Amino acid sequence: MKKVDVLLGLQWGDEGKGKIVDVLTPNYDVIARFQGGPNAGHTLEFNGQKYILRSIPSGIFQGGKINIIGNGVVLDPSLFKQEAEALAASGHDLKKKLYISKKAHLILPTHRILDAAYEAAKGDGKIGTTGKGIGPTYTDKTSRNGVRVGDILHHFEEVYAAAKARHEAILKSLNYAYDLSELEAQWFEGIEYLKEFQLIDSEQVINQNLREEKSVLAEGAQGTMLDVDFGSYPFVTSSNTISAGCCTGLGIAPRSVGEVYGIFKAYCTRVGSGPFPTELFDETGEKLCDIGHEFGSVTGRRRRCGWIDLVALKYAIMINGVTQLIMMKSDVLDTFETIKACVGYTIDGEEVFTFPYSIDDEVKPIYVELPGWQTDMTSMTSEDEFPEEFNNYLSFLEEELEVPIRIVSVGPDRAQTIIREEE
Ligand code: GDP
Ligand code: IMO
Ligand code: MG
C-alpha cells in the first residue's frame, strides 16, 4: 500500500507551502488539506500569474489531480465560494476535481463574530487571530456542538438554528454588538454553492487511493510553532499543524505516513502576537521585511521578521519526524554581508540548547555569524551555480539540523526552485 507524504511548515507559517505543494504536485495523484481553514493564505506564482489559496489545496493547477478538503479542515462556505468562483473565472473550474469531506466542520457567521468578540475581550493579551472564526469553530467541534458539511444534506435548519442560538447567547453575555444580516446572507449563498461540489467520506476515498497504489500529498497549513499542543501556546492556532495532524485530519493510519517534508524560510517571520526570540526591531529586520515582501497574504498585516532559530527548528523537526528539508526565500538574504543563526538561548543567565517550555521575553538568542554570499541567486537553475558562502550556509544548517535540505527556493515563481541531487 502506498503512503501519504506530508508537507508542513516548521516555523510560524507562511514558509512557502503553497509554492512547493504546486511544485511537487506532478509527482502525486491526490493533494489533500488536513487542518486549518481560511486563516491560511498559500501563494503560488507561475506564468506571470499569482494566486492566493485559502481553503482549496495547492494541487489544483497542475491538471488531472484529485484535490481534497479533508475532515480536519474548517470551512467557511462564503469564503470558499469567493475563492472557487475567482478560480473558475480565471479558467480553473474545480467542480470535477475537488472533493470535500462531509466531516469537515463549518465556520458559521457567528463563529467569525465570536472570534472578534473573544479577541476584543482579551484586550492587550489578544492573539492577533486572522479573524476567520477558526478558534470558535474548533472549540465547537471538540465540545461536540459543531455543524459539519454533511449536515447541510440533512436537518440543516435545525442544526444551524441551535448553533446560532448558542452563539448569540454567548455574544449577549459578552455585551458584544454585531450585525449578522449581510454575513448570514452570503453564508447561505455559500451553502447552496457547496452543494454543487462532491461532498464525500474523504477518509474512504484517500484509503482507497492508497490501496490502488496512488500517491497522496498532504498539505499542511500554518506551522509547527502555531500548533495547538507544541506551538507557543496560547499564541497559536486551534489545530494540530504537525505531521500527526494528517492522520486525524484525513483518516489515515500513522504507519501510512511516508516522507515528511519540512519547509522553512532561510530567516524567520511571525504574524500576530506572541513570543519570537530572534525577532529584529532594527533596520536589519526592516530590510528582511522589505526585500521579502513580508505582508500577510490573508490580513495584509506586516509580518515580524528575524533571524533563523535553529533551537525551534530542531524541535519542529523532532515533533514532525521530518525526512527532507526545503529552504525558502534564500534570495531574500542575497545582499546581506553577514547572516546570523540562533543556535541556543540564554534564559535567566543559563545557556539552553533544547526548546524550553516557554519562550517569553526572558529568552535571549545565542547567535553564530556566517558570511553572506552577496550574489543574486534569483535566476539560478542548478545547485552547481550556488556561491561558496551559500553552500557553506547549507552545510552548516544540515549539520545542525541533521536532515538533508533537498529543495532550495530562490524566488516566488514556480520556476525559481532548485532540486538538489541526492548524494
Ligand atoms: P504559505 O502560507 O506557507 O504558502 O506561504 P505564503 O504564501 O503565505 O508566503 C510566502 C510568500 O513568499 C509568498 O508571497 C510567496 O510568493 C513568496 N515566496 C515563496 N518562495 C519564495 C522565495 O523563494 N523567494 C521569495 N523572494 N519569495 C518567495
Ligand atoms: P499559512 O497556512 C501565518 C496565526 C495568526 C495568529 C494565530 C491564530 O498561510 O501559513 P487563527 O486565525 O488561526 O486563530 O490565528 O495564528 N496564523 C497564521 N500565521 N500563516 C498562517 O497560515 C496562519 N494562520 C494563522 O496570525 O497569530
Ligand atoms: Mg500563508
Coordinates of C-alpha atoms and ligand atoms in Angstrom, one line a residue:
M1 CA 0.0 0.0 0.0
K2 CA 1.3 3.5 -0.8
K3 CA 2.0 6.0 1.9
V4 CA 0.9 9.6 2.3
D5 CA 3.7 12.2 2.1
V6 CA 3.1 15.3 4.1
L7 CA 4.4 18.8 3.6
L8 CA 4.3 21.2 6.6
G9 CA 5.6 24.4 7.9
L10 CA 8.4 24.3 10.6
Q11 CA 8.1 28.0 11.7
W12 CA 5.2 30.3 12.4
G13 CA 3.5 29.8 9.0
D14 CA 4.0 31.5 5.6
E15 CA 7.1 29.4 4.8
G16 CA 6.0 29.0 1.2
K17 CA 4.0 25.8 1.5
G18 CA 1.7 26.7 -1.4
K19 CA 4.5 27.2 -3.8
I20 CA 6.2 23.9 -3.0
V21 CA 3.0 21.8 -3.0
D22 CA 2.4 23.2 -6.5
V23 CA 6.0 22.2 -7.5
L24 CA 5.6 18.7 -6.1
T25 CA 2.1 18.1 -7.4
P26 CA 3.2 16.4 -10.7
N27 CA 4.6 13.6 -8.6
Y28 CA 1.2 12.9 -6.9
D29 CA -2.3 11.7 -7.8
V30 CA -4.1 13.3 -4.8
I31 CA -3.5 16.5 -2.9
A32 CA -5.3 17.0 0.4
R33 CA -5.6 19.7 3.1
F34 CA -5.9 18.2 6.6
Q35 CA -6.3 21.1 9.0
G36 CA -6.8 24.8 9.4
G37 CA -9.1 26.8 7.2
P38 CA -9.2 30.3 5.6
N39 CA -6.7 31.5 8.1
A40 CA -4.2 30.0 5.6
G41 CA -3.1 32.0 2.6
H42 CA -0.9 30.0 0.3
T43 CA 0.6 31.9 -2.6
L44 CA 1.5 30.4 -6.0
E45 CA 3.2 32.1 -8.9
F46 CA 3.7 30.8 -12.4
N47 CA 3.4 32.2 -16.0
G48 CA 3.3 35.7 -14.6
Q49 CA 0.1 34.9 -12.6
K50 CA -0.2 35.0 -8.8
Y51 CA -2.9 33.1 -6.9
I52 CA -3.6 33.0 -3.1
L53 CA -5.4 29.9 -1.9
R54 CA -7.1 29.7 1.5
S55 CA -9.2 26.6 1.8
I56 CA -8.5 25.0 -1.6
P57 CA -5.5 22.7 -1.9
S58 CA -2.5 24.0 -3.9
G59 CA -2.6 21.0 -6.2
I60 CA -5.4 22.4 -8.5
F61 CA -3.2 24.0 -11.1
Q62 CA -1.2 21.0 -12.4
G63 CA -4.1 19.3 -14.2
G64 CA -5.7 15.9 -13.7
K65 CA -5.2 15.6 -9.9
I66 CA -7.8 15.0 -7.3
N67 CA -7.8 17.7 -4.6
I68 CA -9.5 17.0 -1.2
I69 CA -10.5 19.2 1.6
G70 CA -10.2 16.7 4.5
N71 CA -12.3 16.2 7.6
G72 CA -9.7 18.1 9.8
V73 CA -10.3 21.4 7.9
V74 CA -12.8 24.1 9.0
L75 CA -14.6 25.5 6.0
D76 CA -16.3 28.9 5.6
P77 CA -18.9 28.5 2.7
S78 CA -19.0 32.2 1.8
L79 CA -15.2 32.5 1.6
F80 CA -15.0 29.2 -0.2
K81 CA -17.5 30.4 -2.8
Q82 CA -15.5 33.6 -3.3
E83 CA -12.3 31.6 -3.7
A84 CA -13.7 28.9 -6.1
E85 CA -15.6 31.5 -8.2
A86 CA -12.5 33.6 -8.7
L87 CA -10.6 30.5 -9.8
A88 CA -13.4 29.5 -12.1
A89 CA -13.3 33.0 -13.6
S90 CA -9.6 32.5 -14.4
G91 CA -10.3 29.2 -16.1
H92 CA -9.9 26.8 -13.3
D93 CA -13.2 25.1 -12.8
L94 CA -12.9 22.9 -9.7
K95 CA -16.3 21.1 -9.7
K96 CA -14.9 17.9 -11.1
K97 CA -11.5 17.7 -9.3
L98 CA -12.3 19.0 -5.8
Y99 CA -13.8 16.7 -3.2
I100 CA -14.9 18.0 0.2
S101 CA -15.2 15.8 3.4
K102 CA -18.7 15.6 4.9
K103 CA -16.9 15.5 8.2
A104 CA -15.2 18.9 7.8
H105 CA -16.7 21.5 10.2
L106 CA -18.4 24.6 9.0
I107 CA -17.4 28.1 10.1
L108 CA -20.7 29.9 10.9
P109 CA -21.1 33.6 10.6
T110 CA -21.4 33.7 14.4
H111 CA -18.1 31.9 14.7
R112 CA -16.4 34.9 13.0
I113 CA -18.2 37.3 15.3
L114 CA -17.2 35.2 18.3
D115 CA -13.6 35.3 17.1
A116 CA -13.7 39.1 17.1
A117 CA -15.5 39.3 20.4
Y118 CA -13.0 37.0 22.2
E119 CA -10.1 39.0 20.8
A120 CA -11.7 42.2 22.0
A121 CA -12.2 40.7 25.4
K122 CA -8.6 39.8 25.7
G123 CA -7.5 43.4 25.2
D124 CA -3.7 43.7 25.1
G125 CA -3.4 40.0 25.5
K126 CA -5.1 39.3 22.2
I127 CA -3.8 36.6 20.0
G128 CA -4.0 38.6 16.8
T129 CA -6.0 35.9 15.0
T130 CA -6.9 36.2 11.4
G131 CA -10.5 36.9 12.4
K132 CA -11.8 34.0 10.4
G133 CA -13.6 32.2 13.2
I134 CA -11.1 29.4 13.4
G135 CA -10.8 29.1 17.2
P136 CA -14.6 29.2 17.9
T137 CA -15.2 26.6 15.2
Y138 CA -12.7 24.1 16.5
T139 CA -14.0 24.8 20.1
D140 CA -17.5 23.8 18.9
K141 CA -16.0 20.7 17.3
T142 CA -14.3 19.4 20.4
S143 CA -17.2 20.4 22.7
R144 CA -19.5 18.4 20.3
N145 CA -21.5 21.4 19.2
G146 CA -20.2 21.8 15.7
V147 CA -22.0 21.9 12.4
R148 CA -20.5 19.7 9.7
V149 CA -20.5 19.8 5.9
G150 CA -22.6 16.6 5.9
D151 CA -25.3 18.4 8.0
I152 CA -26.2 20.6 5.0
L153 CA -27.8 17.5 3.4
H154 CA -30.0 16.6 6.5
H155 CA -31.8 18.6 9.2
F156 CA -29.7 21.6 8.4
E157 CA -32.1 24.3 9.5
E158 CA -32.5 22.8 13.0
V159 CA -28.7 22.2 13.5
Y160 CA -27.9 25.7 12.3
A161 CA -30.5 27.4 14.4
A162 CA -29.4 25.6 17.5
A163 CA -25.8 26.6 17.0
K164 CA -26.7 30.2 16.2
A165 CA -28.9 30.5 19.3
R166 CA -26.0 29.2 21.4
H167 CA -23.6 31.7 19.9
E168 CA -26.0 34.6 20.3
A169 CA -26.4 33.8 24.0
I170 CA -22.6 34.0 24.4
L171 CA -22.3 37.2 22.4
K172 CA -25.1 38.7 24.6
S173 CA -23.2 37.7 27.8
L174 CA -20.1 39.4 26.4
N175 CA -22.2 42.6 25.6
Y176 CA -20.8 42.5 22.0
A177 CA -22.6 44.5 19.4
Y178 CA -22.7 42.9 15.9
D179 CA -24.7 42.8 12.7
L180 CA -25.3 39.4 11.3
S181 CA -27.6 40.1 8.3
E182 CA -25.1 40.5 5.5
L183 CA -22.7 37.8 6.7
E184 CA -25.5 35.4 7.1
A185 CA -27.0 36.1 3.6
Q186 CA -23.6 35.5 2.0
W187 CA -23.1 32.4 4.1
F188 CA -26.3 30.8 2.9
E189 CA -25.4 31.5 -0.7
G190 CA -22.2 29.7 0.1
I191 CA -24.1 26.7 1.4
E192 CA -26.1 26.4 -1.8
Y193 CA -22.8 26.7 -3.8
L194 CA -21.2 24.0 -1.7
K195 CA -24.0 21.6 -2.7
E196 CA -22.7 21.7 -6.3
F197 CA -19.5 20.0 -5.2
Q198 CA -18.7 16.4 -4.4
L199 CA -19.3 16.0 -0.7
I200 CA -17.8 12.7 0.3
D201 CA -16.4 10.5 3.0
S202 CA -12.8 11.5 2.2
E203 CA -11.2 9.0 4.5
Q204 CA -12.7 6.2 2.3
V205 CA -11.5 7.9 -0.9
I206 CA -8.0 8.5 0.4
N207 CA -7.5 5.0 1.7
Q208 CA -8.9 3.5 -1.5
N209 CA -6.4 5.6 -3.5
L210 CA -3.6 4.3 -1.3
R211 CA -4.8 0.7 -1.9
E212 CA -4.7 1.4 -5.6
E213 CA -1.1 2.4 -5.3
K214 CA -1.9 6.1 -5.9
S215 CA 0.3 8.7 -4.3
V216 CA -1.1 11.3 -1.9
L217 CA 0.4 14.5 -0.7
A218 CA -1.0 16.1 2.4
E219 CA -0.7 19.9 2.5
G220 CA -0.2 21.5 5.9
A221 CA -1.4 24.9 6.9
Q222 CA 0.1 27.3 9.4
G223 CA 3.3 26.0 11.0
T224 CA 4.7 23.9 13.9
M225 CA 5.2 26.9 16.1
L226 CA 1.5 27.6 15.8
D227 CA 0.4 24.0 16.7
V228 CA -2.1 24.0 19.5
D229 CA -0.1 21.5 21.5
F230 CA 3.5 22.2 20.7
G231 CA 3.5 25.8 19.5
S232 CA 4.0 29.0 21.5
Y233 CA 0.7 28.5 23.4
P234 CA -1.6 30.4 23.8
F235 CA -0.4 32.3 20.8
V236 CA -1.2 29.5 18.4
T237 CA -3.9 28.4 16.1
S238 CA -6.6 25.9 17.2
S239 CA -5.5 22.8 15.2
N240 CA -2.6 20.3 15.1
T241 CA -0.5 21.6 12.4
I242 CA 2.1 18.8 12.8
S243 CA 2.5 15.6 10.8
A244 CA 0.4 13.7 13.3
G245 CA -2.5 16.0 12.4
C246 CA -2.6 14.5 8.9
C247 CA -3.7 11.1 10.5
T248 CA -6.7 12.6 12.3
G249 CA -7.3 15.2 9.6
L250 CA -7.5 12.7 6.8
G251 CA -8.3 9.4 8.5
I252 CA -5.1 7.6 7.7
A253 CA -3.1 5.3 9.9
P254 CA 0.2 6.5 11.4
R255 CA 2.0 3.7 9.5
S256 CA 0.6 5.2 6.3
V257 CA 2.7 8.4 6.6
G258 CA 5.8 8.3 4.3
E259 CA 8.0 11.3 3.6
V260 CA 7.7 14.3 5.8
Y261 CA 8.8 17.5 4.0
G262 CA 9.6 20.2 6.5
I263 CA 9.7 23.7 5.0
F264 CA 11.3 26.8 6.4
K265 CA 12.5 30.2 5.4
A266 CA 16.2 31.0 5.4
Y267 CA 15.3 33.5 8.1
C268 CA 12.1 33.7 10.2
T269 CA 8.8 35.5 10.3
R270 CA 5.7 35.7 12.5
V271 CA 2.4 37.4 12.1
G272 CA 0.1 38.2 15.1
S273 CA 1.1 38.3 18.8
G274 CA 3.3 36.0 20.8
P275 CA 7.0 35.4 21.6
F276 CA 9.6 35.4 18.9
P277 CA 13.1 35.2 20.4
T278 CA 15.1 36.1 17.2
E279 CA 12.8 39.0 16.2
L280 CA 14.7 42.0 14.9
F281 CA 13.5 45.5 15.8
D282 CA 16.3 47.3 13.9
E283 CA 17.0 48.1 10.2
T284 CA 18.1 44.5 9.5
G285 CA 14.5 43.4 10.4
E286 CA 13.1 46.2 8.2
K287 CA 15.4 45.0 5.4
L288 CA 14.2 41.4 5.7
C289 CA 10.6 42.6 5.6
D290 CA 11.1 44.9 2.6
I291 CA 13.1 42.5 0.5
G292 CA 10.9 39.5 1.5
H293 CA 7.7 41.5 1.0
E294 CA 6.6 40.2 4.4
F295 CA 3.0 41.2 4.5
G296 CA 0.3 38.6 5.4
S297 CA -1.5 37.1 2.4
V298 CA -4.8 36.9 4.3
T299 CA -4.8 40.0 6.5
G300 CA -2.2 42.2 4.8
R301 CA -0.6 42.7 8.2
R302 CA 3.2 43.4 8.3
R303 CA 5.0 40.2 9.4
R304 CA 7.5 40.4 12.2
C305 CA 11.0 39.4 10.9
G306 CA 14.1 37.9 12.5
W307 CA 17.0 35.5 12.1
I308 CA 16.6 31.8 11.7
D309 CA 16.0 30.0 15.0
L310 CA 17.7 26.5 15.0
V311 CA 16.6 25.7 18.5
A312 CA 12.9 26.0 17.4
L313 CA 13.7 24.3 14.1
K314 CA 15.3 21.3 15.7
Y315 CA 12.2 20.9 17.9
A316 CA 9.9 21.2 14.9
I317 CA 11.9 18.5 13.1
M318 CA 11.7 16.2 16.1
I319 CA 8.0 16.6 16.6
N320 CA 7.2 16.0 12.9
G321 CA 9.8 13.4 12.1
V322 CA 11.0 15.4 9.1
T323 CA 12.8 13.4 6.5
Q324 CA 13.6 16.1 4.0
L325 CA 14.0 19.9 4.4
I326 CA 13.0 22.6 2.0
M327 CA 14.6 26.0 2.3
M328 CA 12.6 29.0 1.0
K329 CA 13.4 32.7 0.3
S330 CA 17.1 32.2 0.2
D331 CA 17.2 35.1 -2.3
V332 CA 16.0 37.5 0.4
L333 CA 19.4 37.2 2.0
D334 CA 21.3 37.8 -1.3
T335 CA 22.5 41.3 -0.3
F336 CA 23.4 40.6 3.3
E337 CA 27.1 40.9 4.3
T338 CA 26.6 38.6 7.2
I339 CA 23.9 36.2 8.3
K340 CA 23.1 35.1 11.8
A341 CA 21.6 31.8 13.0
C342 CA 20.4 31.3 16.6
V343 CA 21.9 28.1 18.0
G344 CA 20.9 28.4 21.6
Y345 CA 19.1 30.6 24.1
T346 CA 20.2 32.3 27.3
I347 CA 17.4 32.1 29.9
D348 CA 18.0 33.7 33.3
G349 CA 21.7 33.6 32.8
E350 CA 21.8 29.9 31.8
E351 CA 22.5 28.6 28.3
V352 CA 19.8 26.4 26.9
F353 CA 20.1 24.3 23.7
T354 CA 16.8 22.4 23.7
F355 CA 13.5 24.1 23.1
P356 CA 12.1 25.1 26.5
Y357 CA 8.6 25.1 27.9
S358 CA 8.1 28.8 27.3
I359 CA 9.9 31.3 25.1
D360 CA 8.9 34.5 26.7
D361 CA 10.8 37.8 26.8
E362 CA 13.5 36.5 29.1
V363 CA 14.9 34.3 26.2
K364 CA 18.0 35.8 24.6
P365 CA 19.3 34.2 21.4
I366 CA 22.9 32.9 21.1
Y367 CA 24.0 33.6 17.5
V368 CA 26.5 32.2 15.2
E369 CA 27.5 34.6 12.4
L370 CA 28.2 33.4 8.9
P371 CA 29.4 35.3 5.8
G372 CA 26.7 36.2 3.3
W373 CA 27.1 35.3 -0.4
Q374 CA 26.2 38.8 -1.8
T375 CA 25.2 37.3 -5.1
D376 CA 21.9 37.5 -6.9
M377 CA 20.5 33.9 -6.8
T378 CA 17.1 34.6 -8.4
S379 CA 17.9 33.3 -11.8
M380 CA 19.9 30.3 -10.8
T381 CA 18.6 27.0 -12.0
S382 CA 21.1 24.5 -10.7
E383 CA 22.9 23.9 -7.4
D384 CA 26.2 24.0 -9.5
E385 CA 25.7 27.7 -9.6
F386 CA 25.5 28.2 -5.8
P387 CA 28.1 30.6 -4.4
E388 CA 30.6 29.1 -1.9
E389 CA 29.2 31.0 1.0
F390 CA 25.7 29.8 0.2
N391 CA 26.9 26.2 0.1
N392 CA 28.6 26.8 3.5
Y393 CA 25.3 28.1 4.9
L394 CA 23.5 25.0 3.6
S395 CA 26.2 22.7 5.1
F396 CA 26.1 24.5 8.4
L397 CA 22.3 24.1 8.6
E398 CA 22.4 20.4 7.5
E399 CA 25.0 19.7 10.2
E400 CA 23.0 21.4 12.9
L401 CA 19.6 20.0 11.8
E402 CA 20.8 16.5 10.8
V403 CA 18.3 16.4 7.9
P404 CA 19.2 17.0 4.3
I405 CA 18.0 20.1 2.5
R406 CA 16.6 18.7 -0.7
I407 CA 15.0 21.8 -2.3
V408 CA 16.1 25.4 -2.3
S409 CA 13.8 28.2 -3.4
V410 CA 15.3 31.4 -4.9
G411 CA 12.2 33.4 -5.8
P412 CA 8.4 33.2 -5.6
D413 CA 7.9 31.7 -9.1
R414 CA 7.3 28.0 -9.6
A415 CA 10.4 28.0 -11.9
Q416 CA 12.7 29.5 -9.2
T417 CA 13.1 26.2 -7.4
I418 CA 16.2 24.1 -7.3
I419 CA 16.0 20.4 -6.5
R420 CA 19.3 19.2 -5.1
E421 CA 20.8 15.9 -6.2
E422 CA 20.9 13.2 -3.5
E423 CA 24.5 12.2 -2.5
Ligands
GDP1 P1 2.5 29.7 2.8 O1 1.3 30.2 3.6 O2 3.4 28.8 3.5 O3 2.0 29.0 1.5 O4 3.3 31.0 2.3 P2 2.7 32.4 1.9 O5 2.2 32.3 0.5 O6 1.8 32.9 2.9 O7 4.0 33.3 2.0 C1 5.1 33.1 1.2 C2 5.4 34.3 0.4 O8 6.7 34.2 -0.1 C3 4.5 34.4 -0.8 O9 4.3 35.8 -1.1 C4 5.4 33.7 -1.9 O10 5.0 34.2 -3.2 C5 6.7 34.2 -1.5 N1 7.8 33.2 -1.8 C6 7.8 31.9 -1.8 N2 9.0 31.3 -2.0 C7 9.8 32.4 -2.2 C8 11.2 32.5 -2.5 O11 12.0 31.6 -2.6 N3 11.7 33.8 -2.6 C9 10.9 34.9 -2.5 N4 11.5 36.1 -2.6 N5 9.6 34.8 -2.2 C10 9.1 33.6 -2.1
IMO2 P1 -0.5 29.8 6.5 O1 -1.1 28.4 6.2 C1 0.8 32.7 9.5 C2 -1.6 32.9 13.1 C3 -2.4 34.2 13.3 C4 -2.5 34.3 14.8 C5 -2.6 32.8 15.2 C6 -4.0 32.4 15.5 O2 -0.7 30.8 5.4 O3 1.0 29.6 6.8 P2 -6.2 31.9 13.9 O4 -6.9 32.8 13.0 O5 -5.6 30.7 13.3 O6 -7.0 31.6 15.2 O7 -4.9 32.8 14.4 O8 -2.1 32.1 14.1 N1 -1.9 32.3 11.8 C7 -1.0 32.3 10.8 N2 0.2 32.9 10.6 N3 0.3 31.9 8.5 C8 -0.8 31.2 8.6 O9 -1.3 30.3 7.7 C9 -1.6 31.5 9.8 N4 -2.8 31.0 10.2 C10 -3.0 31.5 11.5 O10 -1.7 35.3 12.8 O11 -1.2 34.7 15.3
MG3 MG 0.5 32.0 4.2

